[in-house]
Amino acid sequence: VSATFRDRVRWIAEDLGFDPNWLKACKAFETGRRFTADVRNPRSTATGLIQFMAATARGLGTTTAELAAMTAENQLNYVWKYFNERVRERGKIARLSDCYMAILNPVAMGKPDSYPMWVKGSQAYAVNAGLDANRDHTITKAEAAAKVHAMLAEGLRPENVA
């Protein structure tokens, strides 16, 4: 990523009061380590650095097509806007799992990691079934955030720190 991209990520996190490495880990996971504005989920409308859904993009005054056409640096303005709204609605982001929940399931922000987010039989469970690590038919906040925790650990290894 560019120096401008890194500076903007740091600014977003500092402005909103959380660790910039958390945001980097979330974006690494959401983009498959690509950090590009045009990353699309083939099974949904999710697009971009934090996989904006079409309805979310509209709520931010844009579209997923417009987001995909932006530079990653410019799309970060919408990442800030999105996170700013989540912090206003749900409170400060105090842990990596809450940073990721701001993207995946804002209702879970501030809840304990044992919080059951989705159970088998729901549409949300079906879409996210791969996160049910222990296969007990319930996806907890901890299970949902586990891969982002792994991304953070990977990103903080000395050979990966820029």
PDB file of C-alpha atoms in Angstrom:
ATOM      1  CA  VAL A   1       0.000   0.000   0.000  1.00  0.00           C
ATOM      2  CA  SER A   2       1.054   3.593  -0.478  1.00  0.00           C
ATOM      3  CA  ALA A   3       2.386   5.883   2.224  1.00  0.00           C
ATOM      4  CA  THR A   4      -0.769   7.971   1.781  1.00  0.00           C
ATOM      5  CA  PHE A   5      -2.915   4.893   2.398  1.00  0.00           C
ATOM      6  CA  ARG A   6      -0.991   4.060   5.597  1.00  0.00           C
ATOM      7  CA  ASP A   7      -1.231   7.670   6.795  1.00  0.00           C
ATOM      8  CA  ARG A   8      -4.990   7.758   6.203  1.00  0.00           C
ATOM      9  CA  VAL A   9      -5.520   4.473   8.026  1.00  0.00           C
ATOM     10  CA  ARG A  10      -3.566   5.836  10.994  1.00  0.00           C
ATOM     11  CA  TRP A  11      -5.602   9.053  10.904  1.00  0.00           C
ATOM     12  CA  ILE A  12      -8.946   7.186  10.812  1.00  0.00           C
ATOM     13  CA  ALA A  13      -7.999   5.021  13.786  1.00  0.00           C
ATOM     14  CA  GLU A  14      -6.516   7.893  15.791  1.00  0.00           C
ATOM     15  CA  ASP A  15      -9.507  10.132  15.058  1.00  0.00           C
ATOM     16  CA  LEU A  16     -11.912   7.426  16.223  1.00  0.00           C
ATOM     17  CA  GLY A  17      -9.751   6.294  19.141  1.00  0.00           C
ATOM     18  CA  PHE A  18      -8.580   2.781  18.309  1.00  0.00           C
ATOM     19  CA  ASP A  19      -5.450   0.916  17.197  1.00  0.00           C
ATOM     20  CA  PRO A  20      -4.723   1.405  13.460  1.00  0.00           C
ATOM     21  CA  ASN A  21      -3.433  -2.176  13.305  1.00  0.00           C
ATOM     22  CA  TRP A  22      -6.966  -3.368  14.062  1.00  0.00           C
ATOM     23  CA  LEU A  23      -8.303  -1.570  11.005  1.00  0.00           C
ATOM     24  CA  LYS A  24      -5.450  -2.932   8.889  1.00  0.00           C
ATOM     25  CA  ALA A  25      -6.218  -6.483  10.040  1.00  0.00           C
ATOM     26  CA  CYS A  26      -9.918  -6.078   9.263  1.00  0.00           C
ATOM     27  CA  LYS A  27      -9.169  -4.739   5.790  1.00  0.00           C
ATOM     28  CA  ALA A  28      -6.609  -7.493   5.165  1.00  0.00           C
ATOM     29  CA  PHE A  29      -9.238 -10.097   5.957  1.00  0.00           C
ATOM     30  CA  GLU A  30     -12.049  -8.394   4.048  1.00  0.00           C
ATOM     31  CA  THR A  31      -9.947  -7.906   0.903  1.00  0.00           C
ATOM     32  CA  GLY A  32      -8.059 -11.200   0.951  1.00  0.00           C
ATOM     33  CA  ARG A  33      -4.881  -9.232   1.685  1.00  0.00           C
ATOM     34  CA  ARG A  34      -5.305  -7.151  -1.488  1.00  0.00           C
ATOM     35  CA  PHE A  35      -6.192  -3.755   0.069  1.00  0.00           C
ATOM     36  CA  THR A  36      -7.850  -2.635  -3.163  1.00  0.00           C
ATOM     37  CA  ALA A  37     -11.025  -0.623  -3.627  1.00  0.00           C
ATOM     38  CA  ASP A  38     -12.488  -2.893  -6.293  1.00  0.00           C
ATOM     39  CA  VAL A  39     -12.501  -6.217  -4.399  1.00  0.00           C
ATOM     40  CA  ARG A  40     -15.946  -7.779  -4.779  1.00  0.00           C
ATOM     41  CA  ASN A  41     -17.588 -10.704  -3.054  1.00  0.00           C
ATOM     42  CA  PRO A  42     -18.905 -12.984  -5.816  1.00  0.00           C
ATOM     43  CA  ARG A  43     -21.860 -14.060  -3.640  1.00  0.00           C
ATOM     44  CA  SER A  44     -23.157 -10.611  -2.625  1.00  0.00           C
ATOM     45  CA  THR A  45     -22.993  -6.889  -3.344  1.00  0.00           C
ATOM     46  CA  ALA A  46     -20.061  -6.491  -0.935  1.00  0.00           C
ATOM     47  CA  THR A  47     -17.346  -4.293  -2.433  1.00  0.00           C
ATOM     48  CA  GLY A  48     -14.152  -2.617  -1.357  1.00  0.00           C
ATOM     49  CA  LEU A  49     -11.852  -2.282   1.599  1.00  0.00           C
ATOM     50  CA  ILE A  50     -14.453  -3.218   4.210  1.00  0.00           C
ATOM     51  CA  GLN A  51     -16.851  -4.952   1.834  1.00  0.00           C
ATOM     52  CA  PHE A  52     -19.528  -2.275   1.706  1.00  0.00           C
ATOM     53  CA  MET A  53     -22.954  -3.723   0.895  1.00  0.00           C
ATOM     54  CA  ALA A  54     -25.106  -1.876  -1.672  1.00  0.00           C
ATOM     55  CA  ALA A  55     -27.518  -0.592   0.993  1.00  0.00           C
ATOM     56  CA  THR A  56     -24.627   0.588   3.160  1.00  0.00           C
ATOM     57  CA  ALA A  57     -23.047   2.420   0.236  1.00  0.00           C
ATOM     58  CA  ARG A  58     -26.368   4.160  -0.499  1.00  0.00           C
ATOM     59  CA  GLY A  59     -26.582   5.195   3.151  1.00  0.00           C
ATOM     60  CA  LEU A  60     -23.160   6.788   2.799  1.00  0.00           C
ATOM     61  CA  GLY A  61     -24.237   8.698  -0.313  1.00  0.00           C
ATOM     62  CA  THR A  62     -22.521   6.523  -2.912  1.00  0.00           C
ATOM     63  CA  THR A  63     -22.832   3.196  -4.706  1.00  0.00           C
ATOM     64  CA  THR A  64     -20.728   0.049  -4.746  1.00  0.00           C
ATOM     65  CA  ALA A  65     -19.862   0.797  -8.391  1.00  0.00           C
ATOM     66  CA  GLU A  66     -18.568   4.240  -7.403  1.00  0.00           C
ATOM     67  CA  LEU A  67     -16.650   2.762  -4.474  1.00  0.00           C
ATOM     68  CA  ALA A  68     -15.052   0.141  -6.730  1.00  0.00           C
ATOM     69  CA  ALA A  69     -13.935   2.840  -9.185  1.00  0.00           C
ATOM     70  CA  MET A  70     -12.145   4.860  -6.473  1.00  0.00           C
ATOM     71  CA  THR A  71      -8.549   4.590  -5.452  1.00  0.00           C
ATOM     72  CA  ALA A  72      -8.070   2.762  -2.170  1.00  0.00           C
ATOM     73  CA  GLU A  73      -6.868   6.039  -0.674  1.00  0.00           C
ATOM     74  CA  ASN A  74     -10.083   7.836  -1.655  1.00  0.00           C
ATOM     75  CA  GLN A  75     -12.287   4.945  -0.522  1.00  0.00           C
ATOM     76  CA  LEU A  76     -10.801   5.382   2.950  1.00  0.00           C
ATOM     77  CA  ASN A  77     -12.927   8.542   3.252  1.00  0.00           C
ATOM     78  CA  TYR A  78     -15.987   6.271   3.180  1.00  0.00           C
ATOM     79  CA  VAL A  79     -14.345   3.849   5.589  1.00  0.00           C
ATOM     80  CA  TRP A  80     -13.942   6.757   8.026  1.00  0.00           C
ATOM     81  CA  LYS A  81     -17.522   7.886   7.476  1.00  0.00           C
ATOM     82  CA  TYR A  82     -18.817   4.357   8.044  1.00  0.00           C
ATOM     83  CA  PHE A  83     -16.761   3.795  11.218  1.00  0.00           C
ATOM     84  CA  ASN A  84     -17.620   7.244  12.538  1.00  0.00           C
ATOM     85  CA  GLU A  85     -21.319   6.356  12.293  1.00  0.00           C
ATOM     86  CA  ARG A  86     -20.766   3.018  14.077  1.00  0.00           C
ATOM     87  CA  VAL A  87     -18.836   4.709  16.899  1.00  0.00           C
ATOM     88  CA  ARG A  88     -21.589   7.326  17.303  1.00  0.00           C
ATOM     89  CA  GLU A  89     -24.252   4.589  17.405  1.00  0.00           C
ATOM     90  CA  ARG A  90     -22.450   1.932  19.470  1.00  0.00           C
ATOM     91  CA  GLY A  91     -19.669   3.673  21.378  1.00  0.00           C
ATOM     92  CA  LYS A  92     -15.900   3.547  21.272  1.00  0.00           C
ATOM     93  CA  ILE A  93     -14.072   0.607  19.734  1.00  0.00           C
ATOM     94  CA  ALA A  94     -12.027  -0.903  22.555  1.00  0.00           C
ATOM     95  CA  ARG A  95     -10.995  -4.291  21.107  1.00  0.00           C
ATOM     96  CA  LEU A  96     -10.087  -5.843  17.775  1.00  0.00           C
ATOM     97  CA  SER A  97     -13.239  -7.959  17.848  1.00  0.00           C
ATOM     98  CA  ASP A  98     -15.361  -4.796  18.162  1.00  0.00           C
ATOM     99  CA  CYS A  99     -13.500  -3.195  15.262  1.00  0.00           C
ATOM    100  CA  TYR A 100     -14.417  -6.190  13.134  1.00  0.00           C
ATOM    101  CA  MET A 101     -17.982  -6.276  14.446  1.00  0.00           C
ATOM    102  CA  ALA A 102     -18.373  -2.677  13.263  1.00  0.00           C
ATOM    103  CA  ILE A 103     -18.017  -4.173   9.771  1.00  0.00           C
ATOM    104  CA  LEU A 104     -19.643  -7.574  10.115  1.00  0.00           C
ATOM    105  CA  ASN A 105     -22.405  -7.189  12.710  1.00  0.00           C
ATOM    106  CA  PRO A 106     -22.538  -3.827  14.540  1.00  0.00           C
ATOM    107  CA  VAL A 107     -25.138  -5.180  16.997  1.00  0.00           C
ATOM    108  CA  ALA A 108     -22.326  -7.286  18.493  1.00  0.00           C
ATOM    109  CA  MET A 109     -20.097  -4.278  19.236  1.00  0.00           C
ATOM    110  CA  GLY A 110     -19.453  -4.046  22.976  1.00  0.00           C
ATOM    111  CA  LYS A 111     -20.842  -7.502  23.647  1.00  0.00           C
ATOM    112  CA  PRO A 112     -18.687 -10.259  25.195  1.00  0.00           C
ATOM    113  CA  ASP A 113     -16.806 -12.541  22.827  1.00  0.00           C
ATOM    114  CA  SER A 114     -19.156 -15.362  23.861  1.00  0.00           C
ATOM    115  CA  TYR A 115     -22.098 -13.427  22.379  1.00  0.00           C
ATOM    116  CA  PRO A 116     -24.065 -15.739  20.045  1.00  0.00           C
ATOM    117  CA  MET A 117     -24.525 -13.804  16.820  1.00  0.00           C
ATOM    118  CA  TRP A 118     -26.217 -16.325  14.551  1.00  0.00           C
ATOM    119  CA  VAL A 119     -27.686 -19.804  14.867  1.00  0.00           C
ATOM    120  CA  LYS A 120     -28.241 -22.498  12.289  1.00  0.00           C
ATOM    121  CA  GLY A 121     -31.490 -22.006  10.430  1.00  0.00           C
ATOM    122  CA  SER A 122     -31.071 -18.255   9.979  1.00  0.00           C
ATOM    123  CA  GLN A 123     -30.060 -16.634   6.691  1.00  0.00           C
ATOM    124  CA  ALA A 124     -27.125 -14.914   8.419  1.00  0.00           C
ATOM    125  CA  TYR A 125     -25.869 -18.261   9.721  1.00  0.00           C
ATOM    126  CA  ALA A 126     -26.103 -19.796   6.258  1.00  0.00           C
ATOM    127  CA  VAL A 127     -24.037 -16.983   4.722  1.00  0.00           C
ATOM    128  CA  ASN A 128     -21.438 -17.141   7.524  1.00  0.00           C
ATOM    129  CA  ALA A 129     -21.459 -20.873   8.353  1.00  0.00           C
ATOM    130  CA  GLY A 130     -17.734 -21.120   7.646  1.00  0.00           C
ATOM    131  CA  LEU A 131     -17.101 -19.053  10.782  1.00  0.00           C
ATOM    132  CA  ASP A 132     -18.682 -21.715  13.038  1.00  0.00           C
ATOM    133  CA  ALA A 133     -15.306 -23.131  14.054  1.00  0.00           C
ATOM    134  CA  ASN A 134     -16.569 -25.705  16.551  1.00  0.00           C
ATOM    135  CA  ARG A 135     -19.562 -26.660  14.385  1.00  0.00           C
ATOM    136  CA  ASP A 136     -22.042 -26.281  17.245  1.00  0.00           C
ATOM    137  CA  HIS A 137     -24.526 -24.478  14.972  1.00  0.00           C
ATOM    138  CA  THR A 138     -23.919 -21.137  16.695  1.00  0.00           C
ATOM    139  CA  ILE A 139     -21.498 -18.468  15.521  1.00  0.00           C
ATOM    140  CA  THR A 140     -20.140 -16.456  18.425  1.00  0.00           C
ATOM    141  CA  LYS A 141     -18.454 -13.102  18.234  1.00  0.00           C
ATOM    142  CA  ALA A 142     -15.143 -14.806  19.101  1.00  0.00           C
ATOM    143  CA  GLU A 143     -15.511 -17.297  16.260  1.00  0.00           C
ATOM    144  CA  ALA A 144     -16.376 -14.536  13.808  1.00  0.00           C
ATOM    145  CA  ALA A 145     -13.354 -12.469  14.842  1.00  0.00           C
ATOM    146  CA  ALA A 146     -10.860 -15.364  15.011  1.00  0.00           C
ATOM    147  CA  LYS A 147      -9.629 -14.959  11.440  1.00  0.00           C
ATOM    148  CA  VAL A 148      -9.124 -11.229  11.929  1.00  0.00           C
ATOM    149  CA  HIS A 149      -7.101 -11.961  15.079  1.00  0.00           C
ATOM    150  CA  ALA A 150      -4.968 -14.298  12.957  1.00  0.00           C
ATOM    151  CA  MET A 151      -4.551 -11.539  10.334  1.00  0.00           C
ATOM    152  CA  LEU A 152      -3.382  -9.136  13.037  1.00  0.00           C
ATOM    153  CA  ALA A 153      -0.827 -11.639  14.329  1.00  0.00           C
ATOM    154  CA  GLU A 154       0.417 -12.257  10.808  1.00  0.00           C
ATOM    155  CA  GLY A 155       0.638  -8.557  10.035  1.00  0.00           C
ATOM    156  CA  LEU A 156       2.600  -7.839  13.219  1.00  0.00           C
ATOM    157  CA  ARG A 157       5.284 -10.433  12.535  1.00  0.00           C
ATOM    158  CA  PRO A 158       8.618  -8.573  12.171  1.00  0.00           C
ATOM    159  CA  GLU A 159       9.036  -9.538   8.516  1.00  0.00           C
ATOM    160  CA  ASN A 160       5.625  -8.018   7.691  1.00  0.00           C
ATOM    161  CA  VAL A 161       5.931  -4.695   9.508  1.00  0.00           C
ATOM    162  CA  ALA A 162       6.600  -1.834   7.109  1.00  0.00           C
TER     163      ALA A 162
END
